[in-house]
mmCIF file of N, CA and C in Angstrom:
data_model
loop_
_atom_site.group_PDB
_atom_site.id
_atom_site.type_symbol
_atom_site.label_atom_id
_atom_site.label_comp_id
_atom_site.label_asym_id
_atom_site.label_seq_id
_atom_site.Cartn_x
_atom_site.Cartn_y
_atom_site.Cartn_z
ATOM 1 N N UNK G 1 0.832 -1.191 0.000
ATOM 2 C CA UNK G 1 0.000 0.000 0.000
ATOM 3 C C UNK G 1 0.872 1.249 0.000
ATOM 4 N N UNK G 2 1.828 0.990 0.650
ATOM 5 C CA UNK G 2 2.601 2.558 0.821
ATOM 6 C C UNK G 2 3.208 2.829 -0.450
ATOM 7 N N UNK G 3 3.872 1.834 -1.224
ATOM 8 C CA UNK G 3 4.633 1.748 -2.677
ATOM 9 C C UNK G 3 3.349 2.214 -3.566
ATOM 10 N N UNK G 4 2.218 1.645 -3.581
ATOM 11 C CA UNK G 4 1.351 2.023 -4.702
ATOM 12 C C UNK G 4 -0.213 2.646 -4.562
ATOM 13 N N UNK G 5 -0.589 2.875 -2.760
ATOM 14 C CA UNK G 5 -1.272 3.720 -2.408
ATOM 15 C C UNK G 5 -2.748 3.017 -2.552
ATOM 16 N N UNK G 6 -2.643 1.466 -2.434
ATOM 17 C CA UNK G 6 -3.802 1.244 -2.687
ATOM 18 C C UNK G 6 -3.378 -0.331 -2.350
ATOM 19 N N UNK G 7 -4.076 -1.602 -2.009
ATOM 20 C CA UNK G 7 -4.214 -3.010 -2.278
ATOM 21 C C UNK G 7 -5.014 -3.440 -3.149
ATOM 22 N N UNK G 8 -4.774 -2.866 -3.758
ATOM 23 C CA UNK G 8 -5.099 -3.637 -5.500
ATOM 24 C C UNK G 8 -3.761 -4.202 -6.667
ATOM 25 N N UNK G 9 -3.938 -5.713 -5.568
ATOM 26 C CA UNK G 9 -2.509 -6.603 -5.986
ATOM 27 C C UNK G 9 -3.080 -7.029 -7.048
ATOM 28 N N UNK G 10 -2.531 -7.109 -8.143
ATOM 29 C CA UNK G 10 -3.008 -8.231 -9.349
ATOM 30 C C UNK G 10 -2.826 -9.310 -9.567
ATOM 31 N N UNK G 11 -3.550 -10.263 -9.535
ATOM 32 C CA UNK G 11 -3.161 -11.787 -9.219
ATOM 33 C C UNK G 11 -1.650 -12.294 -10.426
ATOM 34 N N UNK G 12 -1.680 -11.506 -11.174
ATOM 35 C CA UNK G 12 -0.377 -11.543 -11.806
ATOM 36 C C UNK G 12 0.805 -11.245 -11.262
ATOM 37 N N UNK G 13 0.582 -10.829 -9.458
ATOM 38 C CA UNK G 13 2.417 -10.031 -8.863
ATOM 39 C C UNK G 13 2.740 -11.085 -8.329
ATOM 40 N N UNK G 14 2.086 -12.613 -8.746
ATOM 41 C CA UNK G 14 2.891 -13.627 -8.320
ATOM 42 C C UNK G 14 2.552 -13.848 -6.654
ATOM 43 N N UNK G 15 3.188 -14.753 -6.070
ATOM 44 C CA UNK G 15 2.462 -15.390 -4.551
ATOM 45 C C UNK G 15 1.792 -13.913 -4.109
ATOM 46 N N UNK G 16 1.721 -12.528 -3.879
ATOM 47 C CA UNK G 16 1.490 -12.029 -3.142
ATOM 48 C C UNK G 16 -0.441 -11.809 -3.289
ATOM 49 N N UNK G 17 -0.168 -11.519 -4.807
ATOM 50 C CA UNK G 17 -1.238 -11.370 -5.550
ATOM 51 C C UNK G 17 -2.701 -12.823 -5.474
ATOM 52 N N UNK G 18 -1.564 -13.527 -5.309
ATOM 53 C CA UNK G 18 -2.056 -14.640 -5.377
ATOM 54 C C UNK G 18 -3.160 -15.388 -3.832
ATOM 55 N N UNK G 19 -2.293 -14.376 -2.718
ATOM 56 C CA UNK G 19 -2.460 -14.463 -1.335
ATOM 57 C C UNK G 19 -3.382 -13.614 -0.853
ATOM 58 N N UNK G 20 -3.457 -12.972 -1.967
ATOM 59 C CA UNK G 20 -4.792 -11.603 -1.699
ATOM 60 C C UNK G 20 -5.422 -11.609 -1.958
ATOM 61 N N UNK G 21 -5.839 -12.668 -3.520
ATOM 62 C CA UNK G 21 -6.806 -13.258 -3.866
ATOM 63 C C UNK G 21 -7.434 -14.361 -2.827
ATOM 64 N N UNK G 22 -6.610 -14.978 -2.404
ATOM 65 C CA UNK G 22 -7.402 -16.028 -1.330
ATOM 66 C C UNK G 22 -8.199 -15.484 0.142
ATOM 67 N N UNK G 23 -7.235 -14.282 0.533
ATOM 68 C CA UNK G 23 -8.144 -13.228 1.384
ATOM 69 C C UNK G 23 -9.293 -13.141 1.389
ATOM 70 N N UNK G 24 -9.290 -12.252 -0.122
ATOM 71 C CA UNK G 24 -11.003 -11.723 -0.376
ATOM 72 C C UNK G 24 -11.804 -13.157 -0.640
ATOM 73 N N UNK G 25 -11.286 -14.629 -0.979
ATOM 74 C CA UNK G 25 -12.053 -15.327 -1.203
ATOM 75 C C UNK G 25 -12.486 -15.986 0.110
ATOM 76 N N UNK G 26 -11.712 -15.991 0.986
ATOM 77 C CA UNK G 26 -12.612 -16.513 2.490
ATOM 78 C C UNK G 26 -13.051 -15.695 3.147
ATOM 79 N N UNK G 27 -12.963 -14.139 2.903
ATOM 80 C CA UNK G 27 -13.869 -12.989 3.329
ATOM 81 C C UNK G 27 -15.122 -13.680 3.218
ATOM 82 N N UNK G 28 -15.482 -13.754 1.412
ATOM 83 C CA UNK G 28 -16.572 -13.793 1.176
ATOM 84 C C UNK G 28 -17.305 -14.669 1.808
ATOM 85 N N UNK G 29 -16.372 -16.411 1.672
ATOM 86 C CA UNK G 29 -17.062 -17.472 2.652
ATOM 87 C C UNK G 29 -17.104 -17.404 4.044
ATOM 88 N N UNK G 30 -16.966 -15.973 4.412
ATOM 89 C CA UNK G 30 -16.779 -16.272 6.179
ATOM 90 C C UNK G 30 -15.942 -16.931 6.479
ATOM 91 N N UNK G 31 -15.183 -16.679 6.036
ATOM 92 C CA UNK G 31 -13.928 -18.194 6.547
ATOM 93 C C UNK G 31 -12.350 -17.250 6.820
ATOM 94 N N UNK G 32 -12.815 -16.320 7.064
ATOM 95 C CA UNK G 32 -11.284 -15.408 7.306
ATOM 96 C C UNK G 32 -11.825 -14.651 8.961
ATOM 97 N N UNK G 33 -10.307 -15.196 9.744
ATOM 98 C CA UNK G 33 -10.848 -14.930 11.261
ATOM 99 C C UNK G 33 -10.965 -12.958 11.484
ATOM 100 N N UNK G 34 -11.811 -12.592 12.372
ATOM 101 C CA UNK G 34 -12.474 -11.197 12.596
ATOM 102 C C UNK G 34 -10.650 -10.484 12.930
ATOM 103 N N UNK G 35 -9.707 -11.090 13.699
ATOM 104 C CA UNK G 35 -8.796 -10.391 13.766
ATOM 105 C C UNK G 35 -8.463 -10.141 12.258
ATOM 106 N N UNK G 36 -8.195 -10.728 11.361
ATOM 107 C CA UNK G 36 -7.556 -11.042 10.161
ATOM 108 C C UNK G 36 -8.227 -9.915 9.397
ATOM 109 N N UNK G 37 -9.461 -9.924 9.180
ATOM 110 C CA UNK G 37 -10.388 -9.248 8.662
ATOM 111 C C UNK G 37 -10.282 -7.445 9.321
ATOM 112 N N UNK G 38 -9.658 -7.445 10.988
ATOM 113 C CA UNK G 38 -9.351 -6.161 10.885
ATOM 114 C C UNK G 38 -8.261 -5.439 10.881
ATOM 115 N N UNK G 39 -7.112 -6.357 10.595
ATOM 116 C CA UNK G 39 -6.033 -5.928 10.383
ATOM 117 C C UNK G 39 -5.805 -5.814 8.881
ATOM 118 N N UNK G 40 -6.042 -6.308 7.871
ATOM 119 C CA UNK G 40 -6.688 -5.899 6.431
ATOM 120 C C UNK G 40 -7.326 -4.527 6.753
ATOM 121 N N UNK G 41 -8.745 -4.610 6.922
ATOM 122 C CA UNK G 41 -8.813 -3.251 7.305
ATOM 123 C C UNK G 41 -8.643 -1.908 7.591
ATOM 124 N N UNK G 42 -7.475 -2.112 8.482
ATOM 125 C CA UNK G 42 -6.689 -1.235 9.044
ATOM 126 C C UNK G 42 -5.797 -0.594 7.873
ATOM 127 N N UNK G 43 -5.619 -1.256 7.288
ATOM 128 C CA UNK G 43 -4.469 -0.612 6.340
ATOM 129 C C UNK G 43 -5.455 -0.416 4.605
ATOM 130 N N UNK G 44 -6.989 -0.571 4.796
ATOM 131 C CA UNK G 44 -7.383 -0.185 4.020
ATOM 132 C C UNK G 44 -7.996 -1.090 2.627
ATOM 133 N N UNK G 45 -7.537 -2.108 3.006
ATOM 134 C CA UNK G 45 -7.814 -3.694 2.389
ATOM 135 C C UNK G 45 -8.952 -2.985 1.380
ATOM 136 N N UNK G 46 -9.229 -3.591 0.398
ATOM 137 C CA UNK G 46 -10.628 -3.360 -0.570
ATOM 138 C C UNK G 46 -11.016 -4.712 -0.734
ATOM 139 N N UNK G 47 -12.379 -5.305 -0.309
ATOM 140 C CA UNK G 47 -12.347 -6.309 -0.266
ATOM 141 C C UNK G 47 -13.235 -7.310 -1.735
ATOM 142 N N UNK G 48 -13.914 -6.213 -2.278
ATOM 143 C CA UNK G 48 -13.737 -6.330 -3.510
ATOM 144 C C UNK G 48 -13.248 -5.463 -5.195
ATOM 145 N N UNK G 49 -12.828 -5.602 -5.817
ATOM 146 C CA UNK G 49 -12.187 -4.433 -6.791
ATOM 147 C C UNK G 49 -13.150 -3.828 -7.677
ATOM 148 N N UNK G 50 -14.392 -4.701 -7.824
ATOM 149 C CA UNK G 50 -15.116 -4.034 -9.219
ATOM 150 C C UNK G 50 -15.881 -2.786 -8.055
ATOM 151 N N UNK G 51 -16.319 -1.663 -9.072
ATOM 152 C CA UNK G 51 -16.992 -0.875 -8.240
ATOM 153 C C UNK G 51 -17.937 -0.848 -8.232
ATOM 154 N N UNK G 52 -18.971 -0.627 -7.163
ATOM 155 C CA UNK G 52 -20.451 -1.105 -7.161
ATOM 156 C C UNK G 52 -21.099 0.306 -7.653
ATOM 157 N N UNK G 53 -22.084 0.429 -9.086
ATOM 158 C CA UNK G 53 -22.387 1.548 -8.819
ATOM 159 C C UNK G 53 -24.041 1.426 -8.115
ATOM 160 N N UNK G 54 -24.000 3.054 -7.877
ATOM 161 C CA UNK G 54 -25.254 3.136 -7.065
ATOM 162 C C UNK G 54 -26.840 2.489 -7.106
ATOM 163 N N UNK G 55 -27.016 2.206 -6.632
ATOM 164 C CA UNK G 55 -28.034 1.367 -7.100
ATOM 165 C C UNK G 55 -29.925 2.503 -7.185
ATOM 166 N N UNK G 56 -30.463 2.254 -8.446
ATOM 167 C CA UNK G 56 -31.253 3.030 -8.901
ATOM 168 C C UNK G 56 -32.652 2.493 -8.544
ATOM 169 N N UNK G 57 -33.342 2.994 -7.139
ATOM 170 C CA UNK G 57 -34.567 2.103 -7.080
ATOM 171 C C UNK G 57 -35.044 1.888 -8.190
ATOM 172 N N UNK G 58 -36.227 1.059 -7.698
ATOM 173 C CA UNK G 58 -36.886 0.089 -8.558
ATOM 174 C C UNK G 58 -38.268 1.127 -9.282
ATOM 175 N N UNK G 59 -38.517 1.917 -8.306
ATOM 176 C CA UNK G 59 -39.942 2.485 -8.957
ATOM 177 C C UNK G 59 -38.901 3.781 -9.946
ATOM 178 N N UNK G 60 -38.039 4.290 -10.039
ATOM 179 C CA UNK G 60 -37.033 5.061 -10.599
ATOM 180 C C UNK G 60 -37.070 4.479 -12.535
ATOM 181 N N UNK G 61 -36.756 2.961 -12.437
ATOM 182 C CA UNK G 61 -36.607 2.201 -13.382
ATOM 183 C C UNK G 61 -38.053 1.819 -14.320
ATOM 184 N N UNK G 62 -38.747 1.854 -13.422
ATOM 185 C CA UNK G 62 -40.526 1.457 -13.855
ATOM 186 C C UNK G 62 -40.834 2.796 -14.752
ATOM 187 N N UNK G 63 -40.566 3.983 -13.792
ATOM 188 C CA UNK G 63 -41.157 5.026 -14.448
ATOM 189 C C UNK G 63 -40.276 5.222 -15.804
ATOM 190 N N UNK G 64 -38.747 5.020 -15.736
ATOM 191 C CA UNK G 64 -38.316 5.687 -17.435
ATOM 192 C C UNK G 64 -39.077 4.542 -18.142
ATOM 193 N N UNK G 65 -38.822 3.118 -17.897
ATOM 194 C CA UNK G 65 -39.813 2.061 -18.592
ATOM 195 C C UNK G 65 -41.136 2.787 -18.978
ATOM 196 N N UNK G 66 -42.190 3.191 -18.049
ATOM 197 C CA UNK G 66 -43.167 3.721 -18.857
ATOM 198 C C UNK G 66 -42.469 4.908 -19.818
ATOM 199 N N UNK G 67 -42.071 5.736 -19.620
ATOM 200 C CA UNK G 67 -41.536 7.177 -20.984
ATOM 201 C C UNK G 67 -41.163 5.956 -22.173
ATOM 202 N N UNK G 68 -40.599 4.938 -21.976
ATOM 203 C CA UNK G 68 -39.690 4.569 -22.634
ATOM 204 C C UNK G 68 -41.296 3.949 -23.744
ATOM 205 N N UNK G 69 -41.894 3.166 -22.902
ATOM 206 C CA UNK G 69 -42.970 2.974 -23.798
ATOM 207 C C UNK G 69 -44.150 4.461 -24.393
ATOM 208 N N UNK G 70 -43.821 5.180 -23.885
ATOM 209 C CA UNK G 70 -44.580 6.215 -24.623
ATOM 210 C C UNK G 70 -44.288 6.635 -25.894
ATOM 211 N N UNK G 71 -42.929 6.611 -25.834
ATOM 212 C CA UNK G 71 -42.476 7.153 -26.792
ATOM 213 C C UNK G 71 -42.017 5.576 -27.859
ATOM 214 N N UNK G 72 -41.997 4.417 -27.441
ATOM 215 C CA UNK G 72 -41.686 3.695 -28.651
ATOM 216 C C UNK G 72 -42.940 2.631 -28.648
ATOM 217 N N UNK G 73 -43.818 2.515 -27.796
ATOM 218 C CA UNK G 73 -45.164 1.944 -28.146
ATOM 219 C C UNK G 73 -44.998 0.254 -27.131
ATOM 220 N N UNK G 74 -43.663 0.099 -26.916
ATOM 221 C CA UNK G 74 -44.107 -0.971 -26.192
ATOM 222 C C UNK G 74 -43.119 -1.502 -25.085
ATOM 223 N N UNK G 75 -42.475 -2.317 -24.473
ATOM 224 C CA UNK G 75 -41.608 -2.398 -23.427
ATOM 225 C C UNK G 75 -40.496 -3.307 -23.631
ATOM 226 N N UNK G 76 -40.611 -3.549 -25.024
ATOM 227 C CA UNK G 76 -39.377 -4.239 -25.394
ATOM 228 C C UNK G 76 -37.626 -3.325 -25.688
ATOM 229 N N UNK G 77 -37.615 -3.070 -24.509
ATOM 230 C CA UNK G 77 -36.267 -2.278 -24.553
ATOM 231 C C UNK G 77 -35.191 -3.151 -24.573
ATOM 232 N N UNK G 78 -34.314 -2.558 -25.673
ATOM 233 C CA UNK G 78 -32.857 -3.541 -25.743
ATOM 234 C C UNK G 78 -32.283 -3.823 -24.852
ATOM 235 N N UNK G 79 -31.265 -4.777 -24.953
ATOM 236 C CA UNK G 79 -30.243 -4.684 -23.795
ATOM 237 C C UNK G 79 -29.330 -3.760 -24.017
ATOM 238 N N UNK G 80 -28.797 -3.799 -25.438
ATOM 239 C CA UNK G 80 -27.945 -2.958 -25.285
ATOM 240 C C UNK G 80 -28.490 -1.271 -25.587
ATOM 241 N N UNK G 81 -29.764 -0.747 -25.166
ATOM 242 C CA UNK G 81 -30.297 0.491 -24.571
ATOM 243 C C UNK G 81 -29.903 0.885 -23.344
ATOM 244 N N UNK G 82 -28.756 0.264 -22.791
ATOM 245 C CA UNK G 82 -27.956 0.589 -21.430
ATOM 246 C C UNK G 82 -28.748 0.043 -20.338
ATOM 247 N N UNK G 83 -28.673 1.189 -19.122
ATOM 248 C CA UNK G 83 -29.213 0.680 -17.615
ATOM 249 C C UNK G 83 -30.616 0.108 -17.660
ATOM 250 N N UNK G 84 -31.408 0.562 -18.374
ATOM 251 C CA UNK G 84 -33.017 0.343 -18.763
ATOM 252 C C UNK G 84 -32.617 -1.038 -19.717
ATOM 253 N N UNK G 85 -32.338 -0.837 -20.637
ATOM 254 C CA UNK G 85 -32.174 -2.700 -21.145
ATOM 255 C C UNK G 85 -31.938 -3.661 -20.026
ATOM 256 N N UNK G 86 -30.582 -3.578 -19.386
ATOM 257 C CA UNK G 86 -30.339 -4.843 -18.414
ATOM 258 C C UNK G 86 -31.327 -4.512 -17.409
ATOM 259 N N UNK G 87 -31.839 -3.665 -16.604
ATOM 260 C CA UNK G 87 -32.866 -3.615 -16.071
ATOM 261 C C UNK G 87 -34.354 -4.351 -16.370
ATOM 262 N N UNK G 88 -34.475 -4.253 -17.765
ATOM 263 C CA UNK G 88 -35.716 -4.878 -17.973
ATOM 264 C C UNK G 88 -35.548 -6.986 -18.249
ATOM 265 N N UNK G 89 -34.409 -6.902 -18.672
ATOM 266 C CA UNK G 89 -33.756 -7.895 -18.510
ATOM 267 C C UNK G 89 -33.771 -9.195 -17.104
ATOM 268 N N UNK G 90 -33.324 -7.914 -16.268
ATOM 269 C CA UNK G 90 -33.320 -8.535 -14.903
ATOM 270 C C UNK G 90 -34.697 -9.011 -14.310
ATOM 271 N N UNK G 91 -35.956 -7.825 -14.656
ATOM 272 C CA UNK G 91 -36.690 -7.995 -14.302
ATOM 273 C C UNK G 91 -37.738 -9.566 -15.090
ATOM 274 N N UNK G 92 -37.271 -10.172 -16.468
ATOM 275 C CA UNK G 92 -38.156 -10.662 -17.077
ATOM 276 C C UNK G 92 -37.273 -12.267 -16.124
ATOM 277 N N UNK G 93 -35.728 -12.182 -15.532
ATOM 278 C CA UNK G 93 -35.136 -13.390 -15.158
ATOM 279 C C UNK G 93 -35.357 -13.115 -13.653
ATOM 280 N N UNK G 94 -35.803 -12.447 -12.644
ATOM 281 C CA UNK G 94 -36.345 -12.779 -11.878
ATOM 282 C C UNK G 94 -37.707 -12.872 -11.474
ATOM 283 N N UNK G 95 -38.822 -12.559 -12.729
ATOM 284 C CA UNK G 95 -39.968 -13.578 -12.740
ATOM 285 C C UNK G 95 -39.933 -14.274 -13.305
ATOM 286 N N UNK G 96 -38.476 -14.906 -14.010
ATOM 287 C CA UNK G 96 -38.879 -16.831 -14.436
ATOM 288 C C UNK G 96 -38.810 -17.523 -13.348
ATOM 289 N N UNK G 97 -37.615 -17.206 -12.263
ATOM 290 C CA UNK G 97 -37.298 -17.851 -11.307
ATOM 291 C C UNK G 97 -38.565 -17.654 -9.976
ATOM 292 N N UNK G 98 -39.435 -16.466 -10.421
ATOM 293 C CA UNK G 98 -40.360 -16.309 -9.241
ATOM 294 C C UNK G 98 -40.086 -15.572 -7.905
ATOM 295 N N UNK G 99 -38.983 -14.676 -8.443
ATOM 296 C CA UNK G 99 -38.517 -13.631 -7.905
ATOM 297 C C UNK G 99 -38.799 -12.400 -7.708
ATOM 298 N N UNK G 100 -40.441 -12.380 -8.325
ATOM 299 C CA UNK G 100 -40.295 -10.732 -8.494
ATOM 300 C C UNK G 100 -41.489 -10.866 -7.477
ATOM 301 N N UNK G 101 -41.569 -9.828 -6.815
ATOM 302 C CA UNK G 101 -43.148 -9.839 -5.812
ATOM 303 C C UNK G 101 -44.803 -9.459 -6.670
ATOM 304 N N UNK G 102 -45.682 -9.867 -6.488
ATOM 305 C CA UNK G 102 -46.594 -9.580 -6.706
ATOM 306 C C UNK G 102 -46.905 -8.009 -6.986
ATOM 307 N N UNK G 103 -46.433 -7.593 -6.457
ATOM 308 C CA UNK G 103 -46.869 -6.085 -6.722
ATOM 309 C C UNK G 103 -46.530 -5.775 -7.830
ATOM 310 N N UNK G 104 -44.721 -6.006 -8.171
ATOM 311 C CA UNK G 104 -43.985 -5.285 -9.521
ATOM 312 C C UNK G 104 -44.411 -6.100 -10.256
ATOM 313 N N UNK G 105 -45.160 -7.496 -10.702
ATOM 314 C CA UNK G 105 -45.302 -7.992 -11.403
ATOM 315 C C UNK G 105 -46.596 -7.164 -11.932
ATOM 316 N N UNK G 106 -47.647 -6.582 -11.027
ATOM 317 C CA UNK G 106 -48.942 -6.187 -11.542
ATOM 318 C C UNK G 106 -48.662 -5.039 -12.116
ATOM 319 N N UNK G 107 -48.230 -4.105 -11.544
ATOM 320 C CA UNK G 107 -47.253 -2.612 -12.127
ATOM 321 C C UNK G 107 -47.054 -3.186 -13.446
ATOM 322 N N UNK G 108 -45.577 -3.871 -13.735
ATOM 323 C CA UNK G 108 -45.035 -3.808 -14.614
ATOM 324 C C UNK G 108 -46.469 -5.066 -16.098
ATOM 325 N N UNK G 109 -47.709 -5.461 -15.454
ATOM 326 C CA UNK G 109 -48.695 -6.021 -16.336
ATOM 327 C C UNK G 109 -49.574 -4.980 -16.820
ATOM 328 N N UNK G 110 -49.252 -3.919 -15.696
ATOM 329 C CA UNK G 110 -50.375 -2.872 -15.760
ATOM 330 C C UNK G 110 -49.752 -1.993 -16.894
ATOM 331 N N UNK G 111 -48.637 -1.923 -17.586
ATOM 332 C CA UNK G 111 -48.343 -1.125 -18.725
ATOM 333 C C UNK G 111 -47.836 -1.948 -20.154
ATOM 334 N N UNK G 112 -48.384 -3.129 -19.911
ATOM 335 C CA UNK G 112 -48.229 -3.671 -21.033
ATOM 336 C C UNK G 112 -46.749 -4.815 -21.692
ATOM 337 N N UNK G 113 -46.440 -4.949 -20.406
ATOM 338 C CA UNK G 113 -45.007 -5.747 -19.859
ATOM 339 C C UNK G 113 -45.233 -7.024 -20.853
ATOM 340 N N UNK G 114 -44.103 -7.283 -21.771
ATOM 341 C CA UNK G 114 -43.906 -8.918 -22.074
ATOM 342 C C UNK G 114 -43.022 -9.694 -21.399
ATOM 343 N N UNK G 115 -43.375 -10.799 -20.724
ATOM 344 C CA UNK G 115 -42.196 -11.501 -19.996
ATOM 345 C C UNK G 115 -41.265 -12.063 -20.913
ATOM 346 N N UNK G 116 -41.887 -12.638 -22.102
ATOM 347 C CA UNK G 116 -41.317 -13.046 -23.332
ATOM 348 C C UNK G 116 -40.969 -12.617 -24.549
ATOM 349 N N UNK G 117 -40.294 -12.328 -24.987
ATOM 350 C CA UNK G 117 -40.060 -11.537 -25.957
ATOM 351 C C UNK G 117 -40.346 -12.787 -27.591
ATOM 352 N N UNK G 118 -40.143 -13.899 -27.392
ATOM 353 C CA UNK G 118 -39.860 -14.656 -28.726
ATOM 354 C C UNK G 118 -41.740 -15.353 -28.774
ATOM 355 N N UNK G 119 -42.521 -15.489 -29.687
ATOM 356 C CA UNK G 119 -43.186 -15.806 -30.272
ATOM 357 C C UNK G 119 -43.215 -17.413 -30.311
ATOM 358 N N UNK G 120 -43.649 -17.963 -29.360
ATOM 359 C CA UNK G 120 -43.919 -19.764 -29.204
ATOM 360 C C UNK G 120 -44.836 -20.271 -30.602
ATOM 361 N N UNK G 121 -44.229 -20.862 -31.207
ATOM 362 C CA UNK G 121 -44.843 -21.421 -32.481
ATOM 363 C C UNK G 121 -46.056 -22.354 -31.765
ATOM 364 N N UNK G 122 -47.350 -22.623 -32.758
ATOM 365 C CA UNK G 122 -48.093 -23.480 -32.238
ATOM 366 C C UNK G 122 -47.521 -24.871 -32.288
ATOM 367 N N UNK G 123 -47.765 -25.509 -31.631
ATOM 368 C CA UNK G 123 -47.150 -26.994 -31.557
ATOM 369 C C UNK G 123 -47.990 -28.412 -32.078
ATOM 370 N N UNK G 124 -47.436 -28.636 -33.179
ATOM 371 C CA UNK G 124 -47.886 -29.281 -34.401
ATOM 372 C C UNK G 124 -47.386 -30.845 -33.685
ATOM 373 N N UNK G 125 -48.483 -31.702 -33.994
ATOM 374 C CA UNK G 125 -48.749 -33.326 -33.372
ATOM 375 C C UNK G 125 -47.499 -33.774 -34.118
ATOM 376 N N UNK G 126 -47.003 -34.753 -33.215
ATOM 377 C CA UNK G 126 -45.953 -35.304 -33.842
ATOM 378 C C UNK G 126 -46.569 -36.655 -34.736
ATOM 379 N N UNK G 127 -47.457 -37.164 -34.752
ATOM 380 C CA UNK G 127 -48.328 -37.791 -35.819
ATOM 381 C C UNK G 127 -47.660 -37.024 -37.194
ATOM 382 N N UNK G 128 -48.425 -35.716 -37.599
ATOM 383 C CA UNK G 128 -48.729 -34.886 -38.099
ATOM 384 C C UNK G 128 -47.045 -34.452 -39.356
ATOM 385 N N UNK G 129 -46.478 -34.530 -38.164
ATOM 386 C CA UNK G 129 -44.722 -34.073 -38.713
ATOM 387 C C UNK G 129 -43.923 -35.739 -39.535
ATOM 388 N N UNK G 130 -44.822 -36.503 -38.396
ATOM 389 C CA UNK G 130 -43.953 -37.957 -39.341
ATOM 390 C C UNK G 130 -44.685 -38.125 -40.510
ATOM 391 N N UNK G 131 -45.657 -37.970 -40.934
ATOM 392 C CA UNK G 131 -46.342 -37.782 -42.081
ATOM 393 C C UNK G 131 -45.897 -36.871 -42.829
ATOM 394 N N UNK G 132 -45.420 -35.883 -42.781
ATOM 395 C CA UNK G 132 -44.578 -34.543 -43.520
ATOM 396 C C UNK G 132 -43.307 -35.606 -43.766
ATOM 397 N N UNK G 133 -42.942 -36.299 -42.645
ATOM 398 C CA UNK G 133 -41.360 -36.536 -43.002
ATOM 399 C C UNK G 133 -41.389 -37.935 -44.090
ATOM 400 N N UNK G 134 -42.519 -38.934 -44.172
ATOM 401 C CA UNK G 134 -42.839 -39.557 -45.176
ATOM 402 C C UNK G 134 -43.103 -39.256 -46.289
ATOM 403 N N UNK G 135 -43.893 -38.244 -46.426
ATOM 404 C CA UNK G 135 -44.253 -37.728 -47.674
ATOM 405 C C UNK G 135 -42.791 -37.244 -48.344
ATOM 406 N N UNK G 136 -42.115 -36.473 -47.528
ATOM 407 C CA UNK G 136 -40.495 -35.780 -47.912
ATOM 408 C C UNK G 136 -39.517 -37.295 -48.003
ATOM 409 N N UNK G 137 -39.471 -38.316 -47.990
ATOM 410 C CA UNK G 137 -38.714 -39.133 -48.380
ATOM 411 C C UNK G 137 -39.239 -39.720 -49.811
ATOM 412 N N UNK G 138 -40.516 -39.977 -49.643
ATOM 413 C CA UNK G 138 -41.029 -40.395 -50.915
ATOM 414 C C UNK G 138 -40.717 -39.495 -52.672
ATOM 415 N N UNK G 139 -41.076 -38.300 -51.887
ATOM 416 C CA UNK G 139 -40.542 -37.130 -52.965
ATOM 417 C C UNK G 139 -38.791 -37.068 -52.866
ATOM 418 N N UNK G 140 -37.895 -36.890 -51.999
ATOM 419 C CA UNK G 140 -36.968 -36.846 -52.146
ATOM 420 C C UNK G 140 -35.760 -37.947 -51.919
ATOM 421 N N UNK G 141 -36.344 -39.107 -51.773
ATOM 422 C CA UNK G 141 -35.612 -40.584 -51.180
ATOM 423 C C UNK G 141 -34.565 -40.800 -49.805
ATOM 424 N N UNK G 142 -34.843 -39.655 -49.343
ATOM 425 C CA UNK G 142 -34.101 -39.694 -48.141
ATOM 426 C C UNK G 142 -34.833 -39.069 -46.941
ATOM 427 N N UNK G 143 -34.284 -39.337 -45.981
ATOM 428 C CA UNK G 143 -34.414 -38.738 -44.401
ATOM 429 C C UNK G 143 -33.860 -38.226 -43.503
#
């Protein structure tokens, strides 16, 4: 820290890097003792490197979602449309998993929300297809 004003070792400086990586990894599991954890500390330890940015409530995100549908007619925002893409993103993978609460689910039904974006073909009898695939050998001698 004093040489470079910071503990942000790169697992590339070889054992040290390497030893600092294992730090932050039993931080995370609870598995690094409270002295350990405040003597890191003390000298300023970062215990993880990416930076967290601020986090943008949820009714914040709903409302540009509605502008966003005003102005383009529906709620299929890209991903790559930035914070509002992965946002809407997040929101369609934590109601697959059954993550989202009842409320934001009715909100986000109440303006016209698709959970799905891709178009489920009707689903044709498999009777129906081996008969296609007979007829297509007869006409073309193969399968």
């Amino acid at each position: 820290k004093a040489k470079h004003g910071d503990c942000k070792v790169p697992k590339k400086q070889g054992k040290l890097g390497t030893w600092v990586g294992h730090q932050r990894a039993f931080y995370k599991k609870n598995k690094l003792s409270p002295d350990r954890v405040d003597r890191l500390n003390s000298i300023g330890f970062r215990w993880t490197l990416r930076e967290v940015a601020p986090t943008v409530p949820w009714k914040t995100r709903f409302n540009e979602l509605v502008q966003y549908k005003a102005k383009h007619g529906d709620c299929k925002v890209p991903k790559k449309q930035g914070k509002l893409g992965t946002w809407v993103g997040h929101q369609r993978a934590f109601y697959k998993k059954n993550k989202l609460s009842p409320d934001r689910v009715d909100r986000l039904n109440s303006i016209g929300f698709r959970w799905t974006l891709r178009e489920v073909a009707p689903t044709v009898p498999w009777k129906t297809r081996f008969n296609e695939l007979v007829q297509y050998k007869a006409k073309h001698g193969d399968c």
